[in-house]
PDB file of N, CA and C in Angstrom:
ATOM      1  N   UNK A 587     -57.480 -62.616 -75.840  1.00 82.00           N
ATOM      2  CA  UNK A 587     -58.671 -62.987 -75.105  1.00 82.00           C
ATOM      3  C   UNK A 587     -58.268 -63.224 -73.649  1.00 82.00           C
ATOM      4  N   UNK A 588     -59.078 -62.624 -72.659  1.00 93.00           N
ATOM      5  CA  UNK A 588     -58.703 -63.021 -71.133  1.00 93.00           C
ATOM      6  C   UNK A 588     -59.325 -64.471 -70.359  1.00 93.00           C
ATOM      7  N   UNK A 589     -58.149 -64.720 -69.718  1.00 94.00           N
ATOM      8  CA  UNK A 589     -58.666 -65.752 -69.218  1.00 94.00           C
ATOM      9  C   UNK A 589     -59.730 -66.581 -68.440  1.00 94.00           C
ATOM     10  N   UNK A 590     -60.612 -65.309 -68.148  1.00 97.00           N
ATOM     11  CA  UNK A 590     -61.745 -65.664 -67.750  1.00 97.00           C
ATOM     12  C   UNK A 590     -62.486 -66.338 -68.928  1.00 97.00           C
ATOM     13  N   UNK A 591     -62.672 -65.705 -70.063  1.00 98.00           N
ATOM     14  CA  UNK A 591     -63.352 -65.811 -71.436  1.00 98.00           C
ATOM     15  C   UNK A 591     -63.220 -67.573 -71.930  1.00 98.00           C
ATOM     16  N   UNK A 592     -61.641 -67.592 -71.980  1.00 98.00           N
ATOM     17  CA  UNK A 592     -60.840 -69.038 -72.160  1.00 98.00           C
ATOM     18  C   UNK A 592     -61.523 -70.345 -71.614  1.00 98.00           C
ATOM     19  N   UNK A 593     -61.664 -70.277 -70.197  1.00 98.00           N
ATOM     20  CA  UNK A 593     -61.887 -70.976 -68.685  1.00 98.00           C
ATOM     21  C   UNK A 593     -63.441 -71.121 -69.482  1.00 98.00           C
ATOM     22  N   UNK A 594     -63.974 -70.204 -69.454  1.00 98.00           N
ATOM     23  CA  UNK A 594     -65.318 -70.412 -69.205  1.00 98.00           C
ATOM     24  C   UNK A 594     -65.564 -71.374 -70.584  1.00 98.00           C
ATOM     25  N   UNK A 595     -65.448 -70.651 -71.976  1.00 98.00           N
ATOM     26  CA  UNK A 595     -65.249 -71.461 -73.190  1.00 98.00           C
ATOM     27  C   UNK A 595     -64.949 -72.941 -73.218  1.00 98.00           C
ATOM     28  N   UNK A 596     -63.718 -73.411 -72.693  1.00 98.00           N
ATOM     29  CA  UNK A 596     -63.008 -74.657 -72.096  1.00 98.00           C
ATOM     30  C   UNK A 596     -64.058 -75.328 -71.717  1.00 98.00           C
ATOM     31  N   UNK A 597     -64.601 -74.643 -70.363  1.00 98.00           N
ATOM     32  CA  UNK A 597     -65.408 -75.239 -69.793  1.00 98.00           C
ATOM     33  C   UNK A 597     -66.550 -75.903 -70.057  1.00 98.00           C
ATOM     34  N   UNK A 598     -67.094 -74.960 -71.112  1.00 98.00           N
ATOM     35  CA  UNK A 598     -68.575 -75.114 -72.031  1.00 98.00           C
ATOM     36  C   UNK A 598     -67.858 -75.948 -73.102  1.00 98.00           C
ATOM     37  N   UNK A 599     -67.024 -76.315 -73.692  1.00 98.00           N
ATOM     38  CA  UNK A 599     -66.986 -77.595 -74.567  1.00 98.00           C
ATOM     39  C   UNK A 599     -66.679 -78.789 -73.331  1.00 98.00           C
ATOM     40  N   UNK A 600     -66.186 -78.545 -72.228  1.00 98.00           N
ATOM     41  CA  UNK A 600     -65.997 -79.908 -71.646  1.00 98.00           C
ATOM     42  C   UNK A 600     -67.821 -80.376 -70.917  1.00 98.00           C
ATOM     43  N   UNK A 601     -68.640 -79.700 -70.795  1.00 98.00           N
ATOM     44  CA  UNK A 601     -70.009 -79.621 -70.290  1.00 98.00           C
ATOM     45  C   UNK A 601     -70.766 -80.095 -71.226  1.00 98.00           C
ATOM     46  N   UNK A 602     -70.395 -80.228 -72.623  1.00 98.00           N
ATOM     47  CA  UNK A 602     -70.868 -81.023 -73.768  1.00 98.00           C
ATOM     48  C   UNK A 602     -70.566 -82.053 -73.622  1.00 98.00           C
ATOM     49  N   UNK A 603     -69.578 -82.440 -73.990  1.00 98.00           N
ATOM     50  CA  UNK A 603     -68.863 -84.226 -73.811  1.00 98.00           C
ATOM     51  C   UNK A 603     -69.057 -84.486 -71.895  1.00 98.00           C
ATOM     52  N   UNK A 604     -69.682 -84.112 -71.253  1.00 98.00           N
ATOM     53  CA  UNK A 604     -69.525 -84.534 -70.245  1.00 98.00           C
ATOM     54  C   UNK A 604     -70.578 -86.132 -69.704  1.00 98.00           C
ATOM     55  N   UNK A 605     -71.251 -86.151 -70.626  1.00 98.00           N
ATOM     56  CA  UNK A 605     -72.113 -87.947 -70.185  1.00 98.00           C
ATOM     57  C   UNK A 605     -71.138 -88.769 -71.257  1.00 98.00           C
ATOM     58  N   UNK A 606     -70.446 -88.383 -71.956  1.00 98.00           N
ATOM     59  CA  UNK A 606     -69.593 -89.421 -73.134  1.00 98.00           C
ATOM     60  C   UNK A 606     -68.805 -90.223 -71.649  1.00 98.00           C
ATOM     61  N   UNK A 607     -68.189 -91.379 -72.276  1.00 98.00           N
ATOM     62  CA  UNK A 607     -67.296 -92.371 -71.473  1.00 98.00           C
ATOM     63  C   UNK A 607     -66.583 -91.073 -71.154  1.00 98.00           C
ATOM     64  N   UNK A 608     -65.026 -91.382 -70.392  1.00 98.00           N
ATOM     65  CA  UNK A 608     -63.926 -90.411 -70.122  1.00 98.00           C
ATOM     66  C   UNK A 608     -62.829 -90.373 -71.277  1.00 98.00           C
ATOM     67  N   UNK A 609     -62.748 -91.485 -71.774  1.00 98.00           N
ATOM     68  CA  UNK A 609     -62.092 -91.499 -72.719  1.00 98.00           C
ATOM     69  C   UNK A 609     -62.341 -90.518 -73.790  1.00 98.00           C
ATOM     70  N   UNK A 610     -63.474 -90.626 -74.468  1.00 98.00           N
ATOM     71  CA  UNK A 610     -64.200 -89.810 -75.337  1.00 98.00           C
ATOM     72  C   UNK A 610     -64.154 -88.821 -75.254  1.00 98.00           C
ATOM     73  N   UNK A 611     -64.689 -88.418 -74.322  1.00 98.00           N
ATOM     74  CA  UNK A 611     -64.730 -87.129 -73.553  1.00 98.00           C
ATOM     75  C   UNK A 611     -63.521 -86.317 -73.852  1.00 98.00           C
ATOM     76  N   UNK A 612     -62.156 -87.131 -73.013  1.00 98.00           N
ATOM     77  CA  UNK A 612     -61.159 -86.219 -73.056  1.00 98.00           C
ATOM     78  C   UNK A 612     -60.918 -86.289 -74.567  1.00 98.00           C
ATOM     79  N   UNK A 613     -60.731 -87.292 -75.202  1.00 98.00           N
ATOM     80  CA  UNK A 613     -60.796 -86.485 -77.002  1.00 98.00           C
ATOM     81  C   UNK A 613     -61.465 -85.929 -77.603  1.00 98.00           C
ATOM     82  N   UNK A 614     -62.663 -85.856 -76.963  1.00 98.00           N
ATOM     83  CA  UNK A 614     -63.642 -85.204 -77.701  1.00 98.00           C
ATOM     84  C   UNK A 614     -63.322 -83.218 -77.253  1.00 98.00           C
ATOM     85  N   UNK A 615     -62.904 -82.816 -76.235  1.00 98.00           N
ATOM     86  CA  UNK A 615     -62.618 -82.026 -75.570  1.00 98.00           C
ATOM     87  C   UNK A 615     -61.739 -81.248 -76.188  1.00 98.00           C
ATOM     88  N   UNK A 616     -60.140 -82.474 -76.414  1.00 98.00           N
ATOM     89  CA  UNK A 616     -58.979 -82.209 -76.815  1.00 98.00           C
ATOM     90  C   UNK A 616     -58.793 -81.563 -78.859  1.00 98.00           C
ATOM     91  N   UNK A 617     -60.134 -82.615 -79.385  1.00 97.00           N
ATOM     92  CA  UNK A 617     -60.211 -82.480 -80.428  1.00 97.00           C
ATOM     93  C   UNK A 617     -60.323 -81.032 -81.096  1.00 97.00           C
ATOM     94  N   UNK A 618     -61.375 -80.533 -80.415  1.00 98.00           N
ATOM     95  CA  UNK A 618     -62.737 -79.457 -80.642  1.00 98.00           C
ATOM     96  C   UNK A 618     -61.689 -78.377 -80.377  1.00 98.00           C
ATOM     97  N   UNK A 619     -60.740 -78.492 -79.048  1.00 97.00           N
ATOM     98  CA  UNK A 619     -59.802 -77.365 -79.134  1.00 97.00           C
ATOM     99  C   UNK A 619     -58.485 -76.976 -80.153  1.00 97.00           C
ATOM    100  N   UNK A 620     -58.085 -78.446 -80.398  1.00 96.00           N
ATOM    101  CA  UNK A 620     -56.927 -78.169 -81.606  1.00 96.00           C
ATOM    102  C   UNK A 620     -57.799 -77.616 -83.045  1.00 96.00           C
ATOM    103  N   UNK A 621     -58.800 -78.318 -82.944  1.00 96.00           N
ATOM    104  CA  UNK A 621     -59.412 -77.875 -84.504  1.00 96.00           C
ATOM    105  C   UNK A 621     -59.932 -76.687 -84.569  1.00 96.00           C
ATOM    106  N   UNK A 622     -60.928 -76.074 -83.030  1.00 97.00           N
ATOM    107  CA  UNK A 622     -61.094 -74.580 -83.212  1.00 97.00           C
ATOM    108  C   UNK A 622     -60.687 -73.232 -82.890  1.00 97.00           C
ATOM    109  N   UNK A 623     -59.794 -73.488 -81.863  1.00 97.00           N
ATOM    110  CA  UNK A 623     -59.332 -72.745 -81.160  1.00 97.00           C
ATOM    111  C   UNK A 623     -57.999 -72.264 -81.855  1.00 97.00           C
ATOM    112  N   UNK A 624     -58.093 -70.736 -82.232  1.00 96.00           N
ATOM    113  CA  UNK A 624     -56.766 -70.309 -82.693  1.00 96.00           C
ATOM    114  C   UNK A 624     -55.273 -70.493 -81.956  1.00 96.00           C
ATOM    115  N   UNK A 625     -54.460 -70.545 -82.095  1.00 95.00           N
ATOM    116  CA  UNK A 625     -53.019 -71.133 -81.703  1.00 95.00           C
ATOM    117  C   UNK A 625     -53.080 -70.087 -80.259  1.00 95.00           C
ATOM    118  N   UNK A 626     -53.321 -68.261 -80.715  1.00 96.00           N
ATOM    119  CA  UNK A 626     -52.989 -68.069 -79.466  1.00 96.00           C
ATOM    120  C   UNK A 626     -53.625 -68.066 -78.383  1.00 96.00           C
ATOM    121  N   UNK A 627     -54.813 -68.608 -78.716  1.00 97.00           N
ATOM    122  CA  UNK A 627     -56.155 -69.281 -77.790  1.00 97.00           C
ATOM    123  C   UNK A 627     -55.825 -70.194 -77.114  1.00 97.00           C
ATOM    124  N   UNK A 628     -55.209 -71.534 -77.746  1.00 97.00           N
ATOM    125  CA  UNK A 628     -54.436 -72.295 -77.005  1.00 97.00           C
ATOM    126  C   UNK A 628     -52.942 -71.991 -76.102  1.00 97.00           C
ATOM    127  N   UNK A 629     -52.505 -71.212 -76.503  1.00 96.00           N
ATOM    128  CA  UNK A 629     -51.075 -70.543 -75.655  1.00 96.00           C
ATOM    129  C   UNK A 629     -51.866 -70.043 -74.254  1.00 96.00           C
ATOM    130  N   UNK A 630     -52.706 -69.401 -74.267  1.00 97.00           N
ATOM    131  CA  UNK A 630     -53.496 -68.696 -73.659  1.00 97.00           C
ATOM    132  C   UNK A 630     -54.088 -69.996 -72.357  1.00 97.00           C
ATOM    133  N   UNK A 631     -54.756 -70.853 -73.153  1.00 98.00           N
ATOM    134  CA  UNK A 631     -55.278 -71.575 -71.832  1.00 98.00           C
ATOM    135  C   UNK A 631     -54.447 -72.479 -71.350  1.00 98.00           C
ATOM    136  N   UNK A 632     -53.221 -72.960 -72.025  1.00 97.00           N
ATOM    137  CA  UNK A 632     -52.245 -73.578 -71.375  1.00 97.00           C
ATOM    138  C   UNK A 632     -51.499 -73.110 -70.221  1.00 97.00           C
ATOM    139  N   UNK A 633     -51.484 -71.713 -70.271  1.00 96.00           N
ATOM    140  CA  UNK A 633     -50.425 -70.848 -69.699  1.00 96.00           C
ATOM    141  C   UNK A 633     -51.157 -70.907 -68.351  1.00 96.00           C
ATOM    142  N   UNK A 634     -52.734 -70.560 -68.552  1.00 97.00           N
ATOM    143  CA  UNK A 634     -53.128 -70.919 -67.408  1.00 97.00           C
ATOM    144  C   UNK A 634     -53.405 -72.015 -66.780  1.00 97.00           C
ATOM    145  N   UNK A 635     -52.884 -73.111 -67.704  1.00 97.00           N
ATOM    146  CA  UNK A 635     -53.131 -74.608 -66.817  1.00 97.00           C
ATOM    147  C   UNK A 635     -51.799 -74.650 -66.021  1.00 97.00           C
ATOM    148  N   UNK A 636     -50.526 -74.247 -66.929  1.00 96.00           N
ATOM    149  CA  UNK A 636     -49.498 -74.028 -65.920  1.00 96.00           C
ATOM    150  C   UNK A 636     -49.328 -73.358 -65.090  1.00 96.00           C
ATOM    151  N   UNK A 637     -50.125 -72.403 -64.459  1.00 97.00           N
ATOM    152  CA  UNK A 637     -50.657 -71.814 -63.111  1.00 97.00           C
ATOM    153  C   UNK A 637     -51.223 -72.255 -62.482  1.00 97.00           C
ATOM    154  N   UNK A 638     -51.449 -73.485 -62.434  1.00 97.00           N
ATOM    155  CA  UNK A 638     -52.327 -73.667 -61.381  1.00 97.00           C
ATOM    156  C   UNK A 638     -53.903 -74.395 -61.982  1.00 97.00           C
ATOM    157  N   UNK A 639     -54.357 -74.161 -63.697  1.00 97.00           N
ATOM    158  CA  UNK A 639     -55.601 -74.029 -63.685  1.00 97.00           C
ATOM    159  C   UNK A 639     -57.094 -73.713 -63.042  1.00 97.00           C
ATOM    160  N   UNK A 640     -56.768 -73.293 -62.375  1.00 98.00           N
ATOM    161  CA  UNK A 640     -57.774 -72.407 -61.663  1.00 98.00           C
ATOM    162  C   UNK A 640     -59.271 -72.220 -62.182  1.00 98.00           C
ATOM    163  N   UNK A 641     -60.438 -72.551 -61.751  1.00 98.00           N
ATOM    164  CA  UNK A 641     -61.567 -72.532 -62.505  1.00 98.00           C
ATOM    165  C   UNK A 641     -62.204 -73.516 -63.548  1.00 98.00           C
ATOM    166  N   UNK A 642     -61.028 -74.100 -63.651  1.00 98.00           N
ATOM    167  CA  UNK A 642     -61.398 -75.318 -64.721  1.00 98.00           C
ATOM    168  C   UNK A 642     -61.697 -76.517 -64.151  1.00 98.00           C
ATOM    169  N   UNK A 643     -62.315 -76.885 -64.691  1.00 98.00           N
ATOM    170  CA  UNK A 643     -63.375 -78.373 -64.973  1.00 98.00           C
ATOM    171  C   UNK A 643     -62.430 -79.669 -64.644  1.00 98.00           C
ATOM    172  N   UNK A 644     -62.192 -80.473 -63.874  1.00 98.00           N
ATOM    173  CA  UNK A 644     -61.392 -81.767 -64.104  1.00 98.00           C
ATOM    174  C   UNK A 644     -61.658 -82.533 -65.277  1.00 98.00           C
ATOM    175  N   UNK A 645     -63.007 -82.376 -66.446  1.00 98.00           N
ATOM    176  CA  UNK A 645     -62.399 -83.246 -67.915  1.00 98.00           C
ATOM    177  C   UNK A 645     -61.832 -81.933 -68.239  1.00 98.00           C
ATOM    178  N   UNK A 646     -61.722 -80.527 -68.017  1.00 98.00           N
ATOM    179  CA  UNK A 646     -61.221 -79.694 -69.004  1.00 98.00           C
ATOM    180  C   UNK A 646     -59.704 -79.770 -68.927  1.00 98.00           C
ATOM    181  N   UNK A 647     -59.455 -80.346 -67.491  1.00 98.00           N
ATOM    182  CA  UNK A 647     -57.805 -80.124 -67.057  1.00 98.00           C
ATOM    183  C   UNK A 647     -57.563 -81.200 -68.310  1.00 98.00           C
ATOM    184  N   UNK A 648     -58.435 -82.509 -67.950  1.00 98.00           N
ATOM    185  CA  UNK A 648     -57.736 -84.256 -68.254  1.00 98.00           C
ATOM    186  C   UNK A 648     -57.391 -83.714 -69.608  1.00 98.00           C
ATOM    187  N   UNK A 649     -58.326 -83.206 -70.090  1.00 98.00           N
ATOM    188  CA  UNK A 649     -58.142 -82.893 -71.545  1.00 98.00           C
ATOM    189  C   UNK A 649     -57.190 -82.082 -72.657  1.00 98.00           C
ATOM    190  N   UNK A 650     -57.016 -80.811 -71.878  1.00 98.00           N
ATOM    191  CA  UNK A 650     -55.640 -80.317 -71.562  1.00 98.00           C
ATOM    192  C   UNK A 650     -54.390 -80.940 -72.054  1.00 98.00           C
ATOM    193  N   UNK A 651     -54.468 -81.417 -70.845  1.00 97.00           N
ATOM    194  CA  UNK A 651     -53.125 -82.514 -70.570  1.00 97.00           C
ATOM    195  C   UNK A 651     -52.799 -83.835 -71.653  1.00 97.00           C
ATOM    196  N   UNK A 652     -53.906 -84.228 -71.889  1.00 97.00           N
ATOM    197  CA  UNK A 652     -54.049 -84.812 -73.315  1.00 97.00           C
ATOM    198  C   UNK A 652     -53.413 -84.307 -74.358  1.00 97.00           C
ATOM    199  N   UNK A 653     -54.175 -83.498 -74.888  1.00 97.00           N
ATOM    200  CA  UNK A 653     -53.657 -82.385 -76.001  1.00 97.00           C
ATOM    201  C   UNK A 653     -52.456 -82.360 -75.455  1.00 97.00           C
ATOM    202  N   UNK A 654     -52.099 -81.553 -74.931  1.00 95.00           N
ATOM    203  CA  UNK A 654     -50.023 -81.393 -74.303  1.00 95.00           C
ATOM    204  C   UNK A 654     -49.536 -82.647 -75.018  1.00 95.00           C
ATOM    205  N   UNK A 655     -50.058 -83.182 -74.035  1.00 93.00           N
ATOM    206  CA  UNK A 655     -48.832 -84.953 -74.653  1.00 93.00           C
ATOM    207  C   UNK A 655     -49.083 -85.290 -75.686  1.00 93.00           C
ATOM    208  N   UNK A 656     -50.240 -85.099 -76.332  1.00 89.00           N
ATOM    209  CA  UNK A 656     -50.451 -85.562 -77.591  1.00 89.00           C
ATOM    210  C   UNK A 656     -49.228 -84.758 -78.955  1.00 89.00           C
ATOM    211  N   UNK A 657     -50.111 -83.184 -78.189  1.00 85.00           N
ATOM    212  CA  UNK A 657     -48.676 -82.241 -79.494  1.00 85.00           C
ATOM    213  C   UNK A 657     -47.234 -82.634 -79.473  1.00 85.00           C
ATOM    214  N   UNK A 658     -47.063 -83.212 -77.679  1.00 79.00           N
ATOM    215  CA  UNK A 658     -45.420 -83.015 -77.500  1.00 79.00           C
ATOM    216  C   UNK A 658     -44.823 -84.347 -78.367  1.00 79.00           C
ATOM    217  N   UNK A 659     -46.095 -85.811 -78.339  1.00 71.00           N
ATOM    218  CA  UNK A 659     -45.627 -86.716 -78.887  1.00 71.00           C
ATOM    219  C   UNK A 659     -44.990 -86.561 -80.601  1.00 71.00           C
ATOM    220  N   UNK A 660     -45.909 -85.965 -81.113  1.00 63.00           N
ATOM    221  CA  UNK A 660     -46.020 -85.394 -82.464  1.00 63.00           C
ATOM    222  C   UNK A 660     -45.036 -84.409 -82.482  1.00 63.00           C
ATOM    223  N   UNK A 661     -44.388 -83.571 -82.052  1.00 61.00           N
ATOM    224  CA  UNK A 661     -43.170 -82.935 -82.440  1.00 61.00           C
ATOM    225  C   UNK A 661     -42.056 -83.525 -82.363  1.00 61.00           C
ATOM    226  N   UNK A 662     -42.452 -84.683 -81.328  1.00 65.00           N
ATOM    227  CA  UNK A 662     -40.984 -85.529 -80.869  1.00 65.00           C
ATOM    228  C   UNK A 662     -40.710 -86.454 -82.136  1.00 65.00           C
ATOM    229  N   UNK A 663     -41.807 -86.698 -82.778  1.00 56.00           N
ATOM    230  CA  UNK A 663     -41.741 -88.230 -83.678  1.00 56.00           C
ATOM    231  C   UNK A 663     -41.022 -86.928 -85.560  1.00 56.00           C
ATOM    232  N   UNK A 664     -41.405 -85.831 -85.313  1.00 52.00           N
ATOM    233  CA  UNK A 664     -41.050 -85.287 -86.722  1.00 52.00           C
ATOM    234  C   UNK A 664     -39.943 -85.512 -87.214  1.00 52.00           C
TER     235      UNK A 664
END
């Protein structure tokens, strides 16, 4: 899938949770992507957060970045 497709997707789940607190939000964001988004869906929009993220939403970044630390915590603790 190209990254326009990704961005925009991202974007439209962070435009949902967007009146939730921030907190929420960014889990609510972070959630919706680990649970629906196929693995290389996620490779995919990470790759472009490590570019720069470009086009994306500031809850889509926060959220992001969430998820990251969240997976990295969880591989670290296995």
């Amino acid at each position: 899938m190209n990254n326009d497709r990704l961005i925009s997707m991202a974007n439209q789940i962070a435009d949902f949770f967007q009146s939730y607190p921030e907190a929420e939000a960014v889990e609510g964001v972070s959630v919706h992507i680990l649970k629906f988004w196929d693995p290389s869906m996620r490779r995919g929009i990470f790759a472009h957060l490590n570019t720069g993220g470009a086009g994306l939403k500031p809850l889509t970044v926060k959220a992001l970045q969430h998820l990251a630390e969240t997976q990295s915590n969880l591989s670290k603790s296995a």
